[in-house]
């Protein structure tokens, strides 16, 4: 990857940087802030939604490490790090856990390198790649040297498949990754939906598009297709704040404030 502002693409919004801004981070540009502000104007619940997504990632990581014995993870669409990160969550359970992070934003890459230099437990690695190109991820030196492809892997697809608009393409790239995972692996995913607030979220989608970022919402049935052939664990595919919440306060969040389904499934 070459150096320079061209790689940063500061003229178009990027999902990781929009997410960073909404969560109070500083690693974003004017176009990301504009997209975030426009989205919040039509859907004020956006910060609640994004925090719920991050909290699901934490619960999913703990569940896989604690209850499923998973000690190696492939996290695609990592985003800009907001502590605690996946490796911190799972290494608190299993200090030797190994994690490969993947994203396609140079800012994420810079943060990932800093994280890896500070990591004193287990192992972390980073692949500069896009979900649309699973071969680059799976054939990378980082993936091959960090994870043991003969042992179960936890695949994390947190708030990423909605950046692929075509349903067939999105399903295909996910299946290509799942197909190479060994039996006993798990998939944890959050998938954007407008089932609960279609009119408001149509405006959010418009705001994203006007600033150069893709956003595709999927119905419950379409979201469920990402788990075809897998055994979904209880409570199934539900709005992400309802997936094994840490406390009852999560359940008080209005359904219209959450625009993602979540599930974890095991590969037989």
mmCIF file of C-alpha atoms in Angstrom:
data_model
loop_
_atom_site.group_PDB
_atom_site.id
_atom_site.type_symbol
_atom_site.label_atom_id
_atom_site.label_comp_id
_atom_site.label_asym_id
_atom_site.label_seq_id
_atom_site.Cartn_x
_atom_site.Cartn_y
_atom_site.Cartn_z
ATOM 1 C CA UNK A 1 0.000 0.000 0.000
ATOM 2 C CA UNK A 2 1.400 3.383 -0.971
ATOM 3 C CA UNK A 3 1.640 6.336 1.371
ATOM 4 C CA UNK A 4 -0.322 9.553 1.011
ATOM 5 C CA UNK A 5 -3.744 11.047 1.314
ATOM 6 C CA UNK A 6 -5.060 9.118 -1.665
ATOM 7 C CA UNK A 7 -5.067 5.958 0.430
ATOM 8 C CA UNK A 8 -6.909 7.750 3.243
ATOM 9 C CA UNK A 9 -9.708 8.777 0.850
ATOM 10 C CA UNK A 10 -10.642 11.784 2.927
ATOM 11 C CA UNK A 11 -13.115 12.883 0.243
ATOM 12 C CA UNK A 12 -15.575 10.073 0.997
ATOM 13 C CA UNK A 13 -16.969 8.790 4.266
ATOM 14 C CA UNK A 14 -15.823 5.466 5.683
ATOM 15 C CA UNK A 15 -17.925 3.331 7.994
ATOM 16 C CA UNK A 16 -15.107 2.798 10.511
ATOM 17 C CA UNK A 17 -14.516 6.537 10.838
ATOM 18 C CA UNK A 18 -18.238 7.354 11.084
ATOM 19 C CA UNK A 19 -18.454 4.761 13.855
ATOM 20 C CA UNK A 20 -15.418 6.316 15.548
ATOM 21 C CA UNK A 21 -16.974 9.793 15.494
ATOM 22 C CA UNK A 22 -20.330 8.623 16.857
ATOM 23 C CA UNK A 23 -18.558 6.871 19.745
ATOM 24 C CA UNK A 24 -16.613 10.021 20.603
ATOM 25 C CA UNK A 25 -13.330 9.235 18.858
ATOM 26 C CA UNK A 26 -11.027 11.653 17.053
ATOM 27 C CA UNK A 27 -9.841 9.547 14.108
ATOM 28 C CA UNK A 28 -12.233 10.855 11.495
ATOM 29 C CA UNK A 29 -12.512 13.525 8.819
ATOM 30 C CA UNK A 30 -14.984 16.242 7.908
ATOM 31 C CA UNK A 31 -16.857 13.997 5.473
ATOM 32 C CA UNK A 32 -17.227 11.299 8.154
ATOM 33 C CA UNK A 33 -18.527 13.835 10.657
ATOM 34 C CA UNK A 34 -20.933 15.248 8.097
ATOM 35 C CA UNK A 35 -22.331 11.792 7.353
ATOM 36 C CA UNK A 36 -22.671 11.056 11.062
ATOM 37 C CA UNK A 37 -24.377 14.362 11.853
ATOM 38 C CA UNK A 38 -26.771 14.045 8.920
ATOM 39 C CA UNK A 39 -27.670 10.532 10.044
ATOM 40 C CA UNK A 40 -28.198 11.586 13.647
ATOM 41 C CA UNK A 41 -30.477 14.422 12.602
ATOM 42 C CA UNK A 42 -32.938 11.982 11.056
ATOM 43 C CA UNK A 43 -32.281 9.129 13.505
ATOM 44 C CA UNK A 44 -31.180 10.443 16.930
ATOM 45 C CA UNK A 45 -30.852 6.878 18.223
ATOM 46 C CA UNK A 46 -27.699 6.266 16.147
ATOM 47 C CA UNK A 47 -25.290 6.527 19.137
ATOM 48 C CA UNK A 48 -27.454 4.110 21.150
ATOM 49 C CA UNK A 49 -27.464 1.718 18.219
ATOM 50 C CA UNK A 50 -23.692 1.873 17.739
ATOM 51 C CA UNK A 51 -22.954 1.381 21.431
ATOM 52 C CA UNK A 52 -25.253 -1.664 21.409
ATOM 53 C CA UNK A 53 -23.260 -3.061 18.497
ATOM 54 C CA UNK A 54 -19.991 -2.665 20.372
ATOM 55 C CA UNK A 55 -21.489 -4.241 23.478
ATOM 56 C CA UNK A 56 -22.674 -7.238 21.474
ATOM 57 C CA UNK A 57 -19.113 -7.731 20.208
ATOM 58 C CA UNK A 58 -17.914 -7.830 23.807
ATOM 59 C CA UNK A 59 -20.574 -10.351 24.827
ATOM 60 C CA UNK A 60 -19.945 -12.488 21.762
ATOM 61 C CA UNK A 61 -16.204 -12.576 22.374
ATOM 62 C CA UNK A 62 -16.673 -13.533 26.022
ATOM 63 C CA UNK A 63 -19.243 -16.180 25.124
ATOM 64 C CA UNK A 64 -17.020 -17.803 22.510
ATOM 65 C CA UNK A 65 -13.965 -17.769 24.755
ATOM 66 C CA UNK A 66 -15.712 -18.771 27.982
ATOM 67 C CA UNK A 67 -18.485 -21.153 26.932
ATOM 68 C CA UNK A 68 -17.230 -22.466 23.592
ATOM 69 C CA UNK A 69 -13.505 -22.734 24.282
ATOM 70 C CA UNK A 70 -12.560 -20.652 21.241
ATOM 71 C CA UNK A 71 -9.048 -19.245 21.578
ATOM 72 C CA UNK A 72 -8.417 -17.958 18.052
ATOM 73 C CA UNK A 73 -10.414 -15.360 16.155
ATOM 74 C CA UNK A 74 -10.666 -13.791 12.713
ATOM 75 C CA UNK A 75 -12.233 -10.327 13.041
ATOM 76 C CA UNK A 76 -13.192 -8.888 9.640
ATOM 77 C CA UNK A 77 -14.168 -5.229 9.537
ATOM 78 C CA UNK A 78 -12.367 -4.413 12.759
ATOM 79 C CA UNK A 79 -12.870 -0.668 12.708
ATOM 80 C CA UNK A 80 -10.926 1.927 14.656
ATOM 81 C CA UNK A 81 -10.036 0.458 18.067
ATOM 82 C CA UNK A 82 -12.212 1.460 21.006
ATOM 83 C CA UNK A 83 -11.221 -0.233 24.243
ATOM 84 C CA UNK A 84 -11.824 -2.886 25.202
ATOM 85 C CA UNK A 85 -10.950 -4.458 21.871
ATOM 86 C CA UNK A 86 -11.618 -8.069 20.946
ATOM 87 C CA UNK A 87 -8.170 -9.296 21.942
ATOM 88 C CA UNK A 88 -8.528 -7.626 25.358
ATOM 89 C CA UNK A 89 -11.934 -9.227 25.898
ATOM 90 C CA UNK A 90 -10.921 -12.760 24.949
ATOM 91 C CA UNK A 91 -7.408 -12.655 26.431
ATOM 92 C CA UNK A 92 -8.975 -11.788 29.773
ATOM 93 C CA UNK A 93 -10.483 -15.280 29.560
ATOM 94 C CA UNK A 94 -7.717 -17.048 27.643
ATOM 95 C CA UNK A 95 -4.381 -15.180 27.870
ATOM 96 C CA UNK A 96 -2.919 -17.122 24.946
ATOM 97 C CA UNK A 97 -5.769 -16.303 22.563
ATOM 98 C CA UNK A 98 -4.753 -15.337 19.044
ATOM 99 C CA UNK A 99 -6.550 -12.747 16.923
ATOM 100 C CA UNK A 100 -6.251 -11.649 13.299
ATOM 101 C CA UNK A 101 -7.827 -8.263 12.640
ATOM 102 C CA UNK A 102 -8.869 -7.221 9.117
ATOM 103 C CA UNK A 103 -9.966 -3.880 7.711
ATOM 104 C CA UNK A 104 -9.467 -1.791 4.582
ATOM 105 C CA UNK A 105 -8.930 1.664 6.092
ATOM 106 C CA UNK A 106 -5.328 2.943 6.514
ATOM 107 C CA UNK A 107 -6.246 4.687 9.778
ATOM 108 C CA UNK A 108 -7.367 1.340 11.198
ATOM 109 C CA UNK A 109 -4.070 -0.147 10.035
ATOM 110 C CA UNK A 110 -2.084 2.505 11.890
ATOM 111 C CA UNK A 111 -4.000 1.849 15.112
ATOM 112 C CA UNK A 112 -3.727 -1.900 14.680
ATOM 113 C CA UNK A 113 0.046 -1.678 14.424
ATOM 114 C CA UNK A 114 0.152 0.322 17.632
ATOM 115 C CA UNK A 115 -2.073 -2.227 19.365
ATOM 116 C CA UNK A 116 0.084 -5.123 18.227
ATOM 117 C CA UNK A 117 3.228 -3.436 19.459
ATOM 118 C CA UNK A 118 1.691 -3.132 22.935
ATOM 119 C CA UNK A 119 0.146 -6.587 23.122
ATOM 120 C CA UNK A 120 1.951 -8.682 25.705
ATOM 121 C CA UNK A 121 -0.357 -11.690 25.653
ATOM 122 C CA UNK A 122 -1.268 -14.249 23.066
ATOM 123 C CA UNK A 123 -0.808 -12.967 19.535
ATOM 124 C CA UNK A 124 -2.427 -10.352 17.324
ATOM 125 C CA UNK A 125 -1.944 -9.685 13.629
ATOM 126 C CA UNK A 126 -3.511 -7.395 11.062
ATOM 127 C CA UNK A 127 -4.456 -7.948 7.417
ATOM 128 C CA UNK A 128 -5.057 -4.929 5.201
ATOM 129 C CA UNK A 129 -7.909 -6.355 3.113
ATOM 130 C CA UNK A 130 -11.564 -6.030 2.189
ATOM 131 C CA UNK A 131 -14.319 -8.528 3.016
ATOM 132 C CA UNK A 132 -15.091 -8.572 -0.723
ATOM 133 C CA UNK A 133 -11.716 -10.245 -1.293
ATOM 134 C CA UNK A 134 -11.691 -13.234 1.078
ATOM 135 C CA UNK A 135 -8.804 -14.922 -0.754
ATOM 136 C CA UNK A 136 -6.463 -12.107 0.245
ATOM 137 C CA UNK A 137 -7.438 -12.610 3.868
ATOM 138 C CA UNK A 138 -7.258 -16.399 3.903
ATOM 139 C CA UNK A 139 -4.014 -16.589 1.917
ATOM 140 C CA UNK A 140 -2.244 -13.888 3.883
ATOM 141 C CA UNK A 141 0.904 -14.683 5.820
ATOM 142 C CA UNK A 142 -0.692 -13.125 8.916
ATOM 143 C CA UNK A 143 -3.659 -15.484 8.792
ATOM 144 C CA UNK A 144 -1.550 -18.586 8.088
ATOM 145 C CA UNK A 145 1.069 -17.842 10.749
ATOM 146 C CA UNK A 146 -1.219 -16.581 13.509
ATOM 147 C CA UNK A 147 -4.174 -18.982 13.367
ATOM 148 C CA UNK A 148 -4.238 -22.779 13.166
ATOM 149 C CA UNK A 149 -6.709 -23.547 10.375
ATOM 150 C CA UNK A 150 -7.087 -27.119 11.682
ATOM 151 C CA UNK A 151 -8.602 -25.928 14.961
ATOM 152 C CA UNK A 152 -11.910 -24.089 15.541
ATOM 153 C CA UNK A 153 -11.880 -20.370 14.805
ATOM 154 C CA UNK A 154 -14.287 -17.649 15.878
ATOM 155 C CA UNK A 155 -15.223 -15.560 12.828
ATOM 156 C CA UNK A 156 -16.412 -12.069 13.806
ATOM 157 C CA UNK A 157 -18.460 -10.167 11.228
ATOM 158 C CA UNK A 158 -19.549 -7.208 13.303
ATOM 159 C CA UNK A 159 -21.352 -4.450 11.375
ATOM 160 C CA UNK A 160 -19.617 -5.215 8.088
ATOM 161 C CA UNK A 161 -21.834 -7.107 5.618
ATOM 162 C CA UNK A 162 -24.091 -4.066 5.144
ATOM 163 C CA UNK A 163 -21.261 -2.438 3.188
ATOM 164 C CA UNK A 164 -21.881 -4.982 0.411
ATOM 165 C CA UNK A 165 -25.142 -4.050 -1.281
ATOM 166 C CA UNK A 166 -25.635 -7.072 -3.513
ATOM 167 C CA UNK A 167 -27.183 -9.938 -1.532
ATOM 168 C CA UNK A 168 -25.619 -12.698 -3.621
ATOM 169 C CA UNK A 169 -22.149 -11.169 -3.386
ATOM 170 C CA UNK A 170 -22.431 -10.693 0.369
ATOM 171 C CA UNK A 171 -23.594 -14.272 0.910
ATOM 172 C CA UNK A 172 -20.905 -15.613 -1.397
ATOM 173 C CA UNK A 173 -17.953 -13.945 0.312
ATOM 174 C CA UNK A 174 -19.149 -14.990 3.765
ATOM 175 C CA UNK A 175 -19.664 -18.579 2.647
ATOM 176 C CA UNK A 176 -16.228 -18.696 1.044
ATOM 177 C CA UNK A 177 -14.708 -17.846 4.405
ATOM 178 C CA UNK A 178 -16.935 -20.154 6.434
ATOM 179 C CA UNK A 179 -16.223 -23.028 4.040
ATOM 180 C CA UNK A 180 -12.519 -23.047 4.950
ATOM 181 C CA UNK A 181 -13.127 -22.948 8.696
ATOM 182 C CA UNK A 182 -12.860 -26.295 10.479
ATOM 183 C CA UNK A 183 -15.761 -28.036 12.151
ATOM 184 C CA UNK A 184 -16.501 -26.557 15.541
ATOM 185 C CA UNK A 185 -15.833 -22.996 14.412
ATOM 186 C CA UNK A 186 -18.312 -20.220 15.169
ATOM 187 C CA UNK A 187 -19.646 -17.200 13.300
ATOM 188 C CA UNK A 188 -20.738 -14.113 15.239
ATOM 189 C CA UNK A 189 -22.369 -11.399 13.156
ATOM 190 C CA UNK A 190 -24.442 -8.257 13.330
ATOM 191 C CA UNK A 191 -26.475 -7.494 10.213
ATOM 192 C CA UNK A 192 -28.135 -4.161 9.474
ATOM 193 C CA UNK A 193 -31.932 -4.106 9.199
ATOM 194 C CA UNK A 194 -34.628 -1.493 8.738
ATOM 195 C CA UNK A 195 -37.414 -3.816 9.908
ATOM 196 C CA UNK A 196 -38.169 -1.639 12.944
ATOM 197 C CA UNK A 197 -37.852 1.929 11.609
ATOM 198 C CA UNK A 198 -37.950 1.792 7.790
ATOM 199 C CA UNK A 199 -38.781 5.429 7.094
ATOM 200 C CA UNK A 200 -36.117 6.880 9.387
ATOM 201 C CA UNK A 201 -33.483 4.434 8.231
ATOM 202 C CA UNK A 202 -34.193 5.205 4.595
ATOM 203 C CA UNK A 203 -33.022 8.724 5.415
ATOM 204 C CA UNK A 204 -29.929 7.364 7.187
ATOM 205 C CA UNK A 205 -29.096 5.350 4.102
ATOM 206 C CA UNK A 206 -29.521 8.441 1.957
ATOM 207 C CA UNK A 207 -27.154 10.410 4.216
ATOM 208 C CA UNK A 208 -24.505 7.694 3.996
ATOM 209 C CA UNK A 209 -24.786 7.553 0.218
ATOM 210 C CA UNK A 210 -24.571 11.322 -0.174
ATOM 211 C CA UNK A 211 -21.221 11.204 1.610
ATOM 212 C CA UNK A 212 -19.839 8.265 -0.353
ATOM 213 C CA UNK A 213 -20.558 5.241 1.855
ATOM 214 C CA UNK A 214 -22.731 2.211 1.145
ATOM 215 C CA UNK A 215 -25.409 0.981 3.526
ATOM 216 C CA UNK A 216 -27.682 -2.007 2.847
ATOM 217 C CA UNK A 217 -30.465 -3.060 5.191
ATOM 218 C CA UNK A 218 -31.764 -6.641 5.201
ATOM 219 C CA UNK A 219 -34.917 -8.272 6.488
ATOM 220 C CA UNK A 220 -34.845 -10.975 9.143
ATOM 221 C CA UNK A 221 -35.205 -13.699 6.490
ATOM 222 C CA UNK A 222 -32.348 -12.295 4.408
ATOM 223 C CA UNK A 223 -30.137 -11.864 7.460
ATOM 224 C CA UNK A 224 -30.813 -15.455 8.456
ATOM 225 C CA UNK A 225 -29.367 -16.674 5.143
ATOM 226 C CA UNK A 226 -25.858 -15.755 6.293
ATOM 227 C CA UNK A 227 -26.121 -18.643 8.748
ATOM 228 C CA UNK A 228 -27.318 -21.297 6.276
ATOM 229 C CA UNK A 229 -25.814 -24.679 7.136
ATOM 230 C CA UNK A 230 -24.808 -23.556 10.623
ATOM 231 C CA UNK A 231 -26.319 -24.359 14.005
ATOM 232 C CA UNK A 232 -27.547 -21.100 15.533
ATOM 233 C CA UNK A 233 -27.250 -20.941 19.299
ATOM 234 C CA UNK A 234 -30.010 -19.586 21.538
ATOM 235 C CA UNK A 235 -31.660 -17.107 21.391
ATOM 236 C CA UNK A 236 -31.309 -17.267 17.596
ATOM 237 C CA UNK A 237 -31.240 -14.256 15.279
ATOM 238 C CA UNK A 238 -32.554 -11.333 17.323
ATOM 239 C CA UNK A 239 -32.019 -7.605 17.605
ATOM 240 C CA UNK A 240 -28.514 -7.305 18.962
ATOM 241 C CA UNK A 241 -29.457 -5.736 22.299
ATOM 242 C CA UNK A 242 -31.617 -8.802 23.003
ATOM 243 C CA UNK A 243 -28.805 -11.327 22.477
ATOM 244 C CA UNK A 244 -27.982 -12.549 26.008
ATOM 245 C CA UNK A 245 -27.874 -9.046 27.546
ATOM 246 C CA UNK A 246 -25.698 -8.480 30.586
ATOM 247 C CA UNK A 247 -28.556 -6.749 32.382
ATOM 248 C CA UNK A 248 -32.225 -5.921 31.971
ATOM 249 C CA UNK A 249 -31.440 -2.304 31.090
ATOM 250 C CA UNK A 250 -30.528 -3.446 27.574
ATOM 251 C CA UNK A 251 -34.053 -4.773 27.098
ATOM 252 C CA UNK A 252 -35.513 -1.335 27.849
ATOM 253 C CA UNK A 253 -34.004 0.102 24.662
ATOM 254 C CA UNK A 254 -36.865 0.736 22.187
ATOM 255 C CA UNK A 255 -36.853 -1.665 19.254
ATOM 256 C CA UNK A 256 -36.893 1.262 16.819
ATOM 257 C CA UNK A 257 -33.533 2.424 18.235
ATOM 258 C CA UNK A 258 -31.718 -0.740 17.140
ATOM 259 C CA UNK A 259 -31.106 -1.439 13.450
ATOM 260 C CA UNK A 260 -29.139 -4.670 13.521
ATOM 261 C CA UNK A 261 -29.841 -8.329 14.037
ATOM 262 C CA UNK A 262 -27.259 -10.474 15.790
ATOM 263 C CA UNK A 263 -26.562 -14.169 16.074
ATOM 264 C CA UNK A 264 -23.842 -16.685 16.821
ATOM 265 C CA UNK A 265 -23.775 -20.016 15.028
ATOM 266 C CA UNK A 266 -21.589 -23.113 15.096
ATOM 267 C CA UNK A 267 -20.243 -24.895 12.069
ATOM 268 C CA UNK A 268 -21.093 -28.622 12.386
#
